[in-house]
PDB file of C-alpha atoms in Angstrom:
ATOM      1  CA  MET A1220     -26.062 125.429 -11.161  1.00 37.00           C
ATOM      2  CA  THR A1221     -26.852 121.826 -10.857  1.00 37.00           C
ATOM      3  CA  ASP A1222     -29.350 120.357 -13.296  1.00 38.00           C
ATOM      4  CA  ARG A1223     -31.746 118.046 -11.306  1.00 33.00           C
ATOM      5  CA  ARG A1224     -32.454 115.813 -14.321  1.00 34.00           C
ATOM      6  CA  SER A1225     -28.763 114.977 -14.898  1.00 38.00           C
ATOM      7  CA  LEU A1226     -28.060 113.840 -11.222  1.00 36.00           C
ATOM      8  CA  PRO A1227     -29.804 110.429 -11.332  1.00 38.00           C
ATOM      9  CA  ALA A1228     -28.020 109.578 -14.541  1.00 38.00           C
ATOM     10  CA  ARG A1229     -24.638 110.052 -12.923  1.00 38.00           C
ATOM     11  CA  LEU A1230     -25.655 107.992  -9.828  1.00 38.00           C
ATOM     12  CA  ILE A1231     -27.115 105.116 -11.882  1.00 44.00           C
ATOM     13  CA  GLY A1232     -24.305 104.892 -14.352  1.00 48.00           C
ATOM     14  CA  PRO A1233     -21.340 103.438 -12.429  1.00 45.00           C
ATOM     15  CA  GLY A1234     -23.396 101.815  -9.627  1.00 46.00           C
ATOM     16  CA  ALA A1235     -25.874 100.286 -11.988  1.00 43.00           C
ATOM     17  CA  LEU A1236     -23.139  98.844 -14.084  1.00 42.00           C
ATOM     18  CA  LEU A1237     -21.480  97.400 -11.012  1.00 43.00           C
ATOM     19  CA  LEU A1238     -24.717  95.890  -9.760  1.00 43.00           C
ATOM     20  CA  LEU A1239     -25.496  94.539 -13.185  1.00 42.00           C
ATOM     21  CA  GLY A1240     -22.096  92.833 -13.313  1.00 48.00           C
ATOM     22  CA  VAL A1241     -22.658  91.202  -9.979  1.00 42.00           C
ATOM     23  CA  VAL A1242     -26.064  89.921 -11.003  1.00 41.00           C
ATOM     24  CA  LEU A1243     -24.775  88.534 -14.276  1.00 46.00           C
ATOM     25  CA  ALA A1244     -21.868  86.837 -12.573  1.00 47.00           C
ATOM     26  CA  SER A1245     -24.216  85.231 -10.071  1.00 47.00           C
ATOM     27  CA  ALA A1246     -26.501  84.076 -12.831  1.00 43.00           C
ATOM     28  CA  ILE A1247     -23.638  82.455 -14.686  1.00 41.00           C
ATOM     29  CA  VAL A1248     -22.457  80.650 -11.547  1.00 38.00           C
ATOM     30  CA  LEU A1249     -25.986  79.460 -10.827  1.00 40.00           C
ATOM     31  CA  PHE A1250     -26.426  78.301 -14.379  1.00 41.00           C
ATOM     32  CA  ARG A1251     -23.195  76.260 -14.315  1.00 43.00           C
ATOM     33  CA  THR A1252     -24.018  74.684 -10.975  1.00 42.00           C
ATOM     34  CA  ASP A1253     -27.634  73.751 -11.675  1.00 44.00           C
ATOM     35  CA  GLY A1254     -27.106  72.677 -15.268  1.00 43.00           C
ATOM     36  CA  PRO A1255     -23.983  70.637 -16.139  1.00 40.00           C
ATOM     37  CA  ALA A1256     -23.152  69.670 -12.534  1.00 38.00           C
ATOM     38  CA  ALA A1257     -26.586  68.203 -12.020  1.00 36.00           C
ATOM     39  CA  SER A1258     -26.216  66.137 -15.172  1.00 37.00           C
ATOM     40  CA  VAL A1259     -22.891  64.654 -13.885  1.00 35.00           C
ATOM     41  CA  THR A1260     -24.544  63.626 -10.633  1.00 36.00           C
ATOM     42  CA  THR A1261     -27.429  62.050 -12.491  1.00 36.00           C
ATOM     43  CA  ALA A1262     -25.063  60.046 -14.726  1.00 37.00           C
ATOM     44  CA  ALA A1263     -23.031  58.757 -11.748  1.00 38.00           C
ATOM     45  CA  THR A1264     -26.018  57.589  -9.723  1.00 35.00           C
ATOM     46  CA  PRO A1265     -26.744  54.311 -11.576  1.00 35.00           C
ATOM     47  CA  THR A1266     -23.069  53.308 -11.374  1.00 36.00           C
ATOM     48  CA  ARG A1267     -22.993  53.426  -7.544  1.00 34.00           C
ATOM     49  CA  SER A1268     -26.321  51.738  -7.140  1.00 36.00           C
ATOM     50  CA  THR A1269     -25.551  48.855  -9.590  1.00 34.00           C
ATOM     51  CA  PRO A1270     -25.967  45.595  -7.594  1.00 36.00           C
ATOM     52  CA  THR A1271     -23.734  43.470  -9.845  1.00 38.00           C
ATOM     53  CA  ARG A1272     -20.620  44.076  -7.723  1.00 36.00           C
ATOM     54  CA  SER A1273     -22.113  42.987  -4.408  1.00 40.00           C
ATOM     55  CA  THR A1274     -24.350  40.126  -5.592  1.00 39.00           C
ATOM     56  CA  PRO A1275     -21.642  37.460  -6.353  1.00 39.00           C
ATOM     57  CA  ALA A1276     -19.722  38.092  -3.105  1.00 41.00           C
ATOM     58  CA  PRO A1277     -21.885  36.080  -0.700  1.00 41.00           C
ATOM     59  CA  SER A1278     -22.447  33.275  -3.210  1.00 41.00           C
ATOM     60  CA  THR A1279     -18.749  32.695  -4.120  1.00 40.00           C
ATOM     61  CA  PRO A1280     -17.693  30.466  -1.135  1.00 40.00           C
ATOM     62  CA  ALA A1281     -20.882  28.380  -1.247  1.00 40.00           C
ATOM     63  CA  PRO A1282     -19.804  25.884  -3.974  1.00 39.00           C
ATOM     64  CA  SER A1283     -16.396  25.314  -2.327  1.00 38.00           C
ATOM     65  CA  THR A1284     -17.773  23.980   0.946  1.00 35.00           C
ATOM     66  CA  PRO A1285     -18.703  20.464  -0.249  1.00 35.00           C
ATOM     67  CA  ALA A1286     -15.559  20.220  -2.379  1.00 35.00           C
ATOM     68  CA  ARG A1287     -13.342  20.659   0.701  1.00 30.00           C
ATOM     69  CA  SER A1288     -15.279  18.191   2.819  1.00 32.00           C
ATOM     70  CA  THR A1289     -15.249  15.386   0.240  1.00 34.00           C
ATOM     71  CA  PRO A1290     -11.569  14.292   0.682  1.00 32.00           C
ATOM     72  CA  SER A1291     -11.977  14.395   4.440  1.00 31.00           C
ATOM     73  CA  SER A1292     -14.915  12.009   4.360  1.00 32.00           C
ATOM     74  CA  ASP A1293     -13.091   9.698   1.913  1.00 34.00           C
ATOM     75  CA  SER A1294     -10.059   9.474   4.164  1.00 35.00           C
ATOM     76  CA  VAL A1295     -12.041   7.856   6.963  1.00 35.00           C
ATOM     77  CA  ARG A1296     -14.177   5.633   4.760  1.00 36.00           C
ATOM     78  CA  PRO A1297     -13.455   1.915   5.415  1.00 47.00           C
ATOM     79  CA  VAL A1298     -11.311   0.369   2.715  1.00 58.00           C
ATOM     80  CA  GLY A1299     -12.024  -2.960   1.031  1.00 79.00           C
ATOM     81  CA  SER A1300     -11.763  -6.258   2.861  1.00 90.00           C
ATOM     82  CA  LEU A1301      -9.116  -8.880   2.092  1.00 95.00           C
ATOM     83  CA  ARG A1302      -9.162 -12.663   2.113  1.00 97.00           C
ATOM     84  CA  LEU A1303      -5.847 -14.476   2.693  1.00 98.00           C
ATOM     85  CA  ILE A1304      -5.419 -18.204   2.170  1.00 98.00           C
ATOM     86  CA  GLY A1305      -2.328 -20.334   2.648  1.00 98.00           C
ATOM     87  CA  PHE A1306      -0.964 -23.679   1.495  1.00 98.00           C
ATOM     88  CA  GLY A1307       2.100 -24.944   3.275  1.00 98.00           C
ATOM     89  CA  ASP A1308       4.031 -27.075   5.691  1.00 98.00           C
ATOM     90  CA  SER A1309       4.747 -26.871   9.417  1.00 98.00           C
ATOM     91  CA  VAL A1310       6.449 -23.470   9.036  1.00 98.00           C
ATOM     92  CA  MET A1311       3.140 -21.944   7.978  1.00 98.00           C
ATOM     93  CA  ALA A1312       1.255 -24.056  10.507  1.00 97.00           C
ATOM     94  CA  GLY A1313       3.185 -22.421  13.368  1.00 97.00           C
ATOM     95  CA  THR A1314       4.687 -25.626  14.696  1.00 97.00           C
ATOM     96  CA  GLY A1315       7.199 -25.167  17.499  1.00 95.00           C
ATOM     97  CA  CYS A1316       6.037 -21.643  18.324  1.00 94.00           C
ATOM     98  CA  ASP A1317       3.737 -20.813  21.212  1.00 91.00           C
ATOM     99  CA  CYS A1318       2.269 -18.014  19.118  1.00 96.00           C
ATOM    100  CA  ASP A1319      -0.106 -17.321  16.238  1.00 97.00           C
ATOM    101  CA  ASP A1320       1.086 -18.648  12.887  1.00 98.00           C
ATOM    102  CA  PHE A1321       2.494 -16.129  10.420  1.00 98.00           C
ATOM    103  CA  LEU A1322      -0.637 -16.089   8.244  1.00 98.00           C
ATOM    104  CA  THR A1323      -2.720 -15.052  11.261  1.00 98.00           C
ATOM    105  CA  GLN A1324      -0.139 -12.438  12.231  1.00 98.00           C
ATOM    106  CA  THR A1325      -0.103 -11.117   8.666  1.00 98.00           C
ATOM    107  CA  ALA A1326      -3.853 -10.571   8.873  1.00 98.00           C
ATOM    108  CA  ASP A1327      -3.507  -8.882  12.283  1.00 97.00           C
ATOM    109  CA  GLN A1328      -0.862  -6.469  11.005  1.00 97.00           C
ATOM    110  CA  LEU A1329      -2.911  -5.619   7.923  1.00 96.00           C
ATOM    111  CA  ARG A1330      -5.973  -4.855  10.060  1.00 95.00           C
ATOM    112  CA  SER A1331      -3.908  -2.648  12.354  1.00 95.00           C
ATOM    113  CA  ARG A1332      -2.100  -0.740   9.601  1.00 92.00           C
ATOM    114  CA  THR A1333      -4.861  -0.343   7.030  1.00 90.00           C
ATOM    115  CA  GLY A1334      -8.165  -0.636   8.856  1.00 91.00           C
ATOM    116  CA  ARG A1335      -9.216  -3.350   6.436  1.00 90.00           C
ATOM    117  CA  LYS A1336     -11.280  -6.349   7.369  1.00 95.00           C
ATOM    118  CA  VAL A1337      -9.039  -9.376   6.764  1.00 96.00           C
ATOM    119  CA  ASP A1338     -10.088 -13.037   6.782  1.00 96.00           C
ATOM    120  CA  THR A1339      -7.693 -15.985   6.661  1.00 97.00           C
ATOM    121  CA  VAL A1340      -7.876 -19.683   5.754  1.00 98.00           C
ATOM    122  CA  ASN A1341      -4.755 -21.675   6.647  1.00 98.00           C
ATOM    123  CA  ASN A1342      -4.547 -25.003   4.818  1.00 97.00           C
ATOM    124  CA  SER A1343      -1.054 -25.887   6.033  1.00 97.00           C
ATOM    125  CA  ALA A1344      -0.123 -29.066   7.921  1.00 97.00           C
ATOM    126  CA  ASN A1345       2.901 -30.642   9.624  1.00 97.00           C
ATOM    127  CA  GLY A1346       4.984 -32.755   7.259  1.00 97.00           C
ATOM    128  CA  GLU A1347       3.233 -31.449   4.147  1.00 98.00           C
ATOM    129  CA  THR A1348       5.177 -31.797   0.909  1.00 98.00           C
ATOM    130  CA  ALA A1349       4.722 -30.177  -2.482  1.00 98.00           C
ATOM    131  CA  ALA A1350       3.464 -33.539  -3.687  1.00 98.00           C
ATOM    132  CA  ASP A1351       0.760 -33.473  -0.976  1.00 98.00           C
ATOM    133  CA  VAL A1352      -0.415 -29.938  -1.825  1.00 98.00           C
ATOM    134  CA  LEU A1353      -0.487 -30.748  -5.523  1.00 98.00           C
ATOM    135  CA  ASP A1354      -2.620 -33.827  -4.889  1.00 97.00           C
ATOM    136  CA  GLU A1355      -5.034 -31.840  -2.704  1.00 97.00           C
ATOM    137  CA  LEU A1356      -5.496 -29.143  -5.331  1.00 97.00           C
ATOM    138  CA  ARG A1357      -6.135 -31.743  -7.998  1.00 97.00           C
ATOM    139  CA  THR A1358      -8.683 -33.753  -6.009  1.00 97.00           C
ATOM    140  CA  ASP A1359     -10.439 -31.420  -3.577  1.00 96.00           C
ATOM    141  CA  ASP A1360     -12.742 -28.816  -5.135  1.00 96.00           C
ATOM    142  CA  SER A1361     -13.001 -26.926  -1.837  1.00 96.00           C
ATOM    143  CA  TYR A1362      -9.390 -25.777  -2.244  1.00 96.00           C
ATOM    144  CA  THR A1363      -9.942 -24.415  -5.718  1.00 94.00           C
ATOM    145  CA  ALA A1364     -13.118 -22.686  -4.491  1.00 96.00           C
ATOM    146  CA  GLU A1365     -11.026 -20.957  -1.799  1.00 97.00           C
ATOM    147  CA  ILE A1366      -8.499 -19.820  -4.390  1.00 98.00           C
ATOM    148  CA  GLU A1367     -11.269 -18.294  -6.510  1.00 97.00           C
ATOM    149  CA  GLN A1368     -12.352 -16.113  -3.552  1.00 96.00           C
ATOM    150  CA  ALA A1369      -8.892 -15.140  -2.309  1.00 97.00           C
ATOM    151  CA  ASP A1370      -7.191 -11.768  -2.684  1.00 97.00           C
ATOM    152  CA  VAL A1371      -3.852 -13.128  -1.449  1.00 98.00           C
ATOM    153  CA  ILE A1372      -2.578 -16.713  -1.795  1.00 98.00           C
ATOM    154  CA  VAL A1373       0.538 -17.610   0.219  1.00 98.00           C
ATOM    155  CA  VAL A1374       2.546 -20.763  -0.512  1.00 98.00           C
ATOM    156  CA  THR A1375       5.315 -22.125   1.729  1.00 98.00           C
ATOM    157  CA  ILE A1376       6.224 -25.612   0.565  1.00 98.00           C
ATOM    158  CA  GLY A1377       9.153 -27.757  -0.576  1.00 98.00           C
ATOM    159  CA  ALA A1378      11.432 -28.353   2.405  1.00 98.00           C
ATOM    160  CA  ASN A1379       9.942 -31.724   3.315  1.00 98.00           C
ATOM    161  CA  ASP A1380      10.402 -32.924  -0.278  1.00 98.00           C
ATOM    162  CA  LEU A1381      14.144 -32.818   0.406  1.00 98.00           C
ATOM    163  CA  GLY A1382      14.073 -35.019   3.501  1.00 97.00           C
ATOM    164  CA  PRO A1383      15.682 -38.010   1.747  1.00 97.00           C
ATOM    165  CA  ALA A1384      18.755 -35.893   0.995  1.00 97.00           C
ATOM    166  CA  LEU A1385      19.208 -35.181   4.697  1.00 97.00           C
ATOM    167  CA  ASN A1386      18.935 -38.879   5.494  1.00 96.00           C
ATOM    168  CA  SER A1387      21.556 -39.646   2.867  1.00 97.00           C
ATOM    169  CA  TRP A1388      23.939 -37.000   4.184  1.00 96.00           C
ATOM    170  CA  ASP A1389      23.507 -38.256   7.744  1.00 94.00           C
ATOM    171  CA  ASP A1390      24.290 -41.806   6.660  1.00 95.00           C
ATOM    172  CA  SER A1391      27.192 -41.354   4.304  1.00 92.00           C
ATOM    173  CA  GLY A1392      27.154 -37.849   2.864  1.00 94.00           C
ATOM    174  CA  CYS A1393      25.201 -36.316   0.015  1.00 96.00           C
ATOM    175  CA  ASP A1394      26.836 -33.963  -2.459  1.00 96.00           C
ATOM    176  CA  ARG A1395      25.053 -31.904  -5.102  1.00 95.00           C
ATOM    177  CA  SER A1396      24.693 -34.868  -7.431  1.00 96.00           C
ATOM    178  CA  CYS A1397      22.826 -36.584  -4.611  1.00 96.00           C
ATOM    179  CA  TYR A1398      20.363 -33.846  -3.643  1.00 97.00           C
ATOM    180  CA  HIS A1399      19.967 -31.917  -6.882  1.00 97.00           C
ATOM    181  CA  PRO A1400      17.473 -34.349  -8.480  1.00 97.00           C
ATOM    182  CA  GLN A1401      15.267 -33.933  -5.405  1.00 98.00           C
ATOM    183  CA  VAL A1402      15.473 -30.126  -5.721  1.00 98.00           C
ATOM    184  CA  ALA A1403      14.478 -30.383  -9.387  1.00 98.00           C
ATOM    185  CA  THR A1404      11.504 -32.622  -8.574  1.00 98.00           C
ATOM    186  CA  MET A1405      10.375 -30.244  -5.848  1.00 98.00           C
ATOM    187  CA  GLY A1406      10.564 -27.365  -8.328  1.00 98.00           C
ATOM    188  CA  ASP A1407       8.453 -29.264 -10.852  1.00 98.00           C
ATOM    189  CA  ARG A1408       5.778 -29.950  -8.244  1.00 98.00           C
ATOM    190  CA  LEU A1409       5.752 -26.319  -7.167  1.00 98.00           C
ATOM    191  CA  ARG A1410       5.348 -25.278 -10.800  1.00 98.00           C
ATOM    192  CA  ALA A1411       2.318 -27.533 -11.108  1.00 98.00           C
ATOM    193  CA  ILE A1412       0.868 -26.073  -7.882  1.00 98.00           C
ATOM    194  CA  LEU A1413       1.252 -22.511  -9.122  1.00 98.00           C
ATOM    195  CA  THR A1414      -0.227 -23.446 -12.495  1.00 98.00           C
ATOM    196  CA  LEU A1415      -3.368 -24.694 -10.752  1.00 97.00           C
ATOM    197  CA  VAL A1416      -3.484 -21.611  -8.545  1.00 98.00           C
ATOM    198  CA  GLY A1417      -3.166 -19.381 -11.595  1.00 97.00           C
ATOM    199  CA  ARG A1418      -5.952 -21.245 -13.331  1.00 97.00           C
ATOM    200  CA  HIS A1419      -8.397 -20.500 -10.507  1.00 97.00           C
ATOM    201  CA  GLU A1420      -7.251 -17.205  -9.008  1.00 97.00           C
ATOM    202  CA  LYS A1421      -9.457 -14.186  -9.579  1.00 95.00           C
ATOM    203  CA  PRO A1422      -8.222 -11.155 -11.542  1.00 95.00           C
ATOM    204  CA  GLY A1423      -5.997  -8.934  -9.445  1.00 94.00           C
ATOM    205  CA  ALA A1424      -5.175 -11.600  -6.846  1.00 97.00           C
ATOM    206  CA  VAL A1425      -1.636 -11.717  -5.449  1.00 97.00           C
ATOM    207  CA  VAL A1426       0.348 -14.945  -5.101  1.00 98.00           C
ATOM    208  CA  LEU A1427       3.248 -14.910  -2.633  1.00 98.00           C
ATOM    209  CA  VAL A1428       5.711 -17.820  -2.468  1.00 98.00           C
ATOM    210  CA  THR A1429       8.197 -17.888   0.395  1.00 98.00           C
ATOM    211  CA  ASN A1430      11.532 -19.634   0.345  1.00 98.00           C
ATOM    212  CA  TYR A1431      13.459 -20.777   3.465  1.00 98.00           C
ATOM    213  CA  TRP A1432      16.316 -19.674   5.720  1.00 98.00           C
ATOM    214  CA  ASN A1433      17.130 -23.397   5.891  1.00 98.00           C
ATOM    215  CA  VAL A1434      15.198 -26.368   4.535  1.00 98.00           C
ATOM    216  CA  PHE A1435      16.447 -28.355   7.535  1.00 98.00           C
ATOM    217  CA  GLU A1436      17.466 -27.550  11.104  1.00 98.00           C
ATOM    218  CA  ASP A1437      19.679 -24.534  11.623  1.00 98.00           C
ATOM    219  CA  GLY A1438      21.529 -22.571  14.271  1.00 98.00           C
ATOM    220  CA  ASP A1439      22.860 -24.082  17.477  1.00 98.00           C
ATOM    221  CA  ILE A1440      20.430 -27.002  17.424  1.00 97.00           C
ATOM    222  CA  GLY A1441      21.303 -28.013  13.872  1.00 97.00           C
ATOM    223  CA  SER A1442      24.992 -27.946  14.670  1.00 97.00           C
ATOM    224  CA  GLU A1443      24.489 -30.028  17.829  1.00 97.00           C
ATOM    225  CA  ASP A1444      22.239 -32.597  16.155  1.00 97.00           C
ATOM    226  CA  TYR A1445      24.277 -33.207  12.993  1.00 96.00           C
ATOM    227  CA  GLY A1446      27.808 -32.169  13.873  1.00 95.00           C
ATOM    228  CA  GLU A1447      30.668 -30.699  11.925  1.00 93.00           C
ATOM    229  CA  GLY A1448      30.111 -29.892   8.280  1.00 96.00           C
ATOM    230  CA  TYR A1449      26.340 -29.969   8.544  1.00 97.00           C
ATOM    231  CA  LEU A1450      25.623 -26.227   8.560  1.00 97.00           C
ATOM    232  CA  PRO A1451      27.667 -25.448   5.398  1.00 97.00           C
ATOM    233  CA  TRP A1452      26.092 -28.418   3.600  1.00 98.00           C
ATOM    234  CA  SER A1453      22.501 -27.584   4.607  1.00 98.00           C
ATOM    235  CA  ASP A1454      23.134 -23.962   3.646  1.00 98.00           C
ATOM    236  CA  GLN A1455      24.173 -25.003   0.136  1.00 98.00           C
ATOM    237  CA  VAL A1456      21.131 -27.257  -0.257  1.00 98.00           C
ATOM    238  CA  THR A1457      18.939 -24.357   0.920  1.00 98.00           C
ATOM    239  CA  ARG A1458      20.479 -21.917  -1.548  1.00 98.00           C
ATOM    240  CA  ASP A1459      19.847 -24.322  -4.428  1.00 98.00           C
ATOM    241  CA  ALA A1460      16.299 -25.005  -3.244  1.00 98.00           C
ATOM    242  CA  ASN A1461      15.588 -21.284  -2.853  1.00 98.00           C
ATOM    243  CA  ALA A1462      16.861 -20.596  -6.351  1.00 98.00           C
ATOM    244  CA  ALA A1463      14.457 -23.215  -7.729  1.00 98.00           C
ATOM    245  CA  ILE A1464      11.546 -21.871  -5.650  1.00 98.00           C
ATOM    246  CA  CYS A1465      12.034 -18.243  -6.672  1.00 98.00           C
ATOM    247  CA  GLN A1466      12.666 -19.037 -10.329  1.00 98.00           C
ATOM    248  CA  THR A1467       9.477 -21.105 -10.431  1.00 98.00           C
ATOM    249  CA  ALA A1468       7.525 -18.328  -8.708  1.00 98.00           C
ATOM    250  CA  ARG A1469       8.703 -15.712 -11.203  1.00 98.00           C
ATOM    251  CA  GLN A1470       7.861 -17.946 -14.151  1.00 98.00           C
ATOM    252  CA  ALA A1471       4.322 -18.257 -12.768  1.00 98.00           C
ATOM    253  CA  ALA A1472       4.017 -14.459 -12.349  1.00 97.00           C
ATOM    254  CA  ALA A1473       4.042 -14.893  -8.560  1.00 98.00           C
ATOM    255  CA  THR A1474       6.172 -12.961  -6.048  1.00 98.00           C
ATOM    256  CA  CYS A1475       8.995 -14.737  -4.234  1.00 98.00           C
ATOM    257  CA  VAL A1476       9.268 -13.557  -0.622  1.00 98.00           C
ATOM    258  CA  ASP A1477      12.838 -14.087   0.554  1.00 98.00           C
ATOM    259  CA  LEU A1478      13.281 -15.388   4.104  1.00 98.00           C
ATOM    260  CA  TYR A1479      16.957 -16.300   3.779  1.00 98.00           C
ATOM    261  CA  GLU A1480      18.504 -12.831   4.030  1.00 98.00           C
ATOM    262  CA  PRO A1481      16.251 -11.521   6.833  1.00 98.00           C
ATOM    263  CA  PHE A1482      17.148 -14.588   8.939  1.00 98.00           C
ATOM    264  CA  LYS A1483      20.817 -15.082   8.013  1.00 98.00           C
ATOM    265  CA  GLY A1484      22.078 -12.052   6.102  1.00 97.00           C
ATOM    266  CA  ALA A1485      22.920 -11.851   2.424  1.00 95.00           C
ATOM    267  CA  ASP A1486      26.075 -13.947   2.867  1.00 95.00           C
ATOM    268  CA  GLY A1487      24.451 -16.478   5.204  1.00 96.00           C
ATOM    269  CA  ALA A1488      26.899 -15.694   7.980  1.00 96.00           C
ATOM    270  CA  HIS A1489      24.353 -14.498  10.538  1.00 97.00           C
ATOM    271  CA  ASP A1490      23.370 -17.011  13.229  1.00 98.00           C
ATOM    272  CA  PRO A1491      19.546 -17.354  13.120  1.00 98.00           C
ATOM    273  CA  THR A1492      19.257 -19.118  16.506  1.00 98.00           C
ATOM    274  CA  ALA A1493      17.484 -16.130  18.124  1.00 98.00           C
ATOM    275  CA  LEU A1494      14.711 -16.414  15.514  1.00 98.00           C
ATOM    276  CA  LEU A1495      14.242 -20.176  15.876  1.00 98.00           C
ATOM    277  CA  ALA A1496      12.154 -22.336  18.186  1.00 98.00           C
ATOM    278  CA  ASP A1497      13.760 -24.852  20.519  1.00 97.00           C
ATOM    279  CA  ASP A1498      13.701 -27.533  17.811  1.00 97.00           C
ATOM    280  CA  GLY A1499      15.959 -25.443  15.558  1.00 98.00           C
ATOM    281  CA  ASP A1500      13.654 -26.255  12.661  1.00 97.00           C
ATOM    282  CA  HIS A1501      10.826 -23.711  12.956  1.00 98.00           C
ATOM    283  CA  PRO A1502      10.619 -19.980  13.690  1.00 98.00           C
ATOM    284  CA  ASP A1503       9.914 -18.800  17.215  1.00 98.00           C
ATOM    285  CA  GLU A1504       7.638 -15.847  17.957  1.00 98.00           C
ATOM    286  CA  ALA A1505      10.206 -13.286  16.790  1.00 98.00           C
ATOM    287  CA  GLY A1506      10.877 -15.252  13.606  1.00 98.00           C
ATOM    288  CA  THR A1507       7.180 -15.761  12.921  1.00 98.00           C
ATOM    289  CA  THR A1508       6.474 -12.042  13.369  1.00 98.00           C
ATOM    290  CA  LEU A1509       9.364 -11.242  11.028  1.00 98.00           C
ATOM    291  CA  ILE A1510       7.865 -13.460   8.309  1.00 98.00           C
ATOM    292  CA  ALA A1511       4.456 -11.807   8.778  1.00 98.00           C
ATOM    293  CA  THR A1512       6.002  -8.352   8.473  1.00 98.00           C
ATOM    294  CA  LEU A1513       7.715  -9.315   5.201  1.00 98.00           C
ATOM    295  CA  LEU A1514       4.415 -10.586   3.803  1.00 98.00           C
ATOM    296  CA  VAL A1515       2.560  -7.441   4.884  1.00 97.00           C
ATOM    297  CA  THR A1516       5.112  -5.298   3.044  1.00 97.00           C
ATOM    298  CA  ASP A1517       4.471  -7.158  -0.213  1.00 97.00           C
ATOM    299  CA  VAL A1518       0.687  -7.238   0.228  1.00 96.00           C
ATOM    300  CA  ARG A1519       0.558  -3.466   0.740  1.00 94.00           C
ATOM    301  CA  ARG A1520       2.884  -2.893  -2.213  1.00 95.00           C
ATOM    302  CA  LEU A1521       0.994  -5.173  -4.580  1.00 95.00           C
ATOM    303  CA  LEU A1522      -2.547  -4.392  -3.372  1.00 90.00           C
ATOM    304  CA  PRO A1523      -2.644  -0.620  -2.797  1.00 79.00           C
ATOM    305  CA  GLU A1524      -5.272   0.559  -0.326  1.00 69.00           C
ATOM    306  CA  ARG A1525      -8.356   1.810  -2.036  1.00 52.00           C
TER     307      ARG A1525
END
């Protein structure tokens, strides 16, 4: 017979153990989830909410804005003004050319190419000699005052000092022994001119001294006026005069601007008639513009834009 007191014990035994296992397992799972997992979440929270990563982002480009705009504003800022003065003969005065003289054209080209304000004072005159310019610088304080204010001083002088040699050649010929003393005297006067200029020029000023394509007439007109043998003779006188002019300029720390090669080629074989006025003695408009362009090149090289 079945004992009623032993029946519940059998029913509770296996089932109770099973139920107890389930409960314990659930408790363990709950304990692991609510305990350690919660602590991981709590530790990670400050890391995500830290503002240090996002704060610098909007402020980073701010300092670079003015730095980029500064060069742009500098590039359109007007550069410094220039003052050009000249001492010279009829070549600088623009005689024979229905155009602006080369000093004026130099200023025009500089304004156009650099945006600078450029003023000019042209003290040249027809028939001027180196002796005349030297006397003016020694006796007229207004000339030295101009030099003191100038950024660029241009000198074109010496051809008229050699006029007596041409007269001698036309009469009976004039070899090197005839004209060379006149070239030497012209060089001495030019040296004295540049010494006075150097004494009064301001620091950083540029002195440009041009030579000549020919100290007398040239091209078709020269050949017609003086006949056979004239062009080779005048070319040799010019070469000797140019050598004296450029050597004197270098000794005075000035820049010699060569006009011979641009007009006649390095060997002197090029006919310069197309660059000369109808008198054969002065540049026409094309020749005058060429001289101005040569001067502009040296001014821009020696006085960088700033």
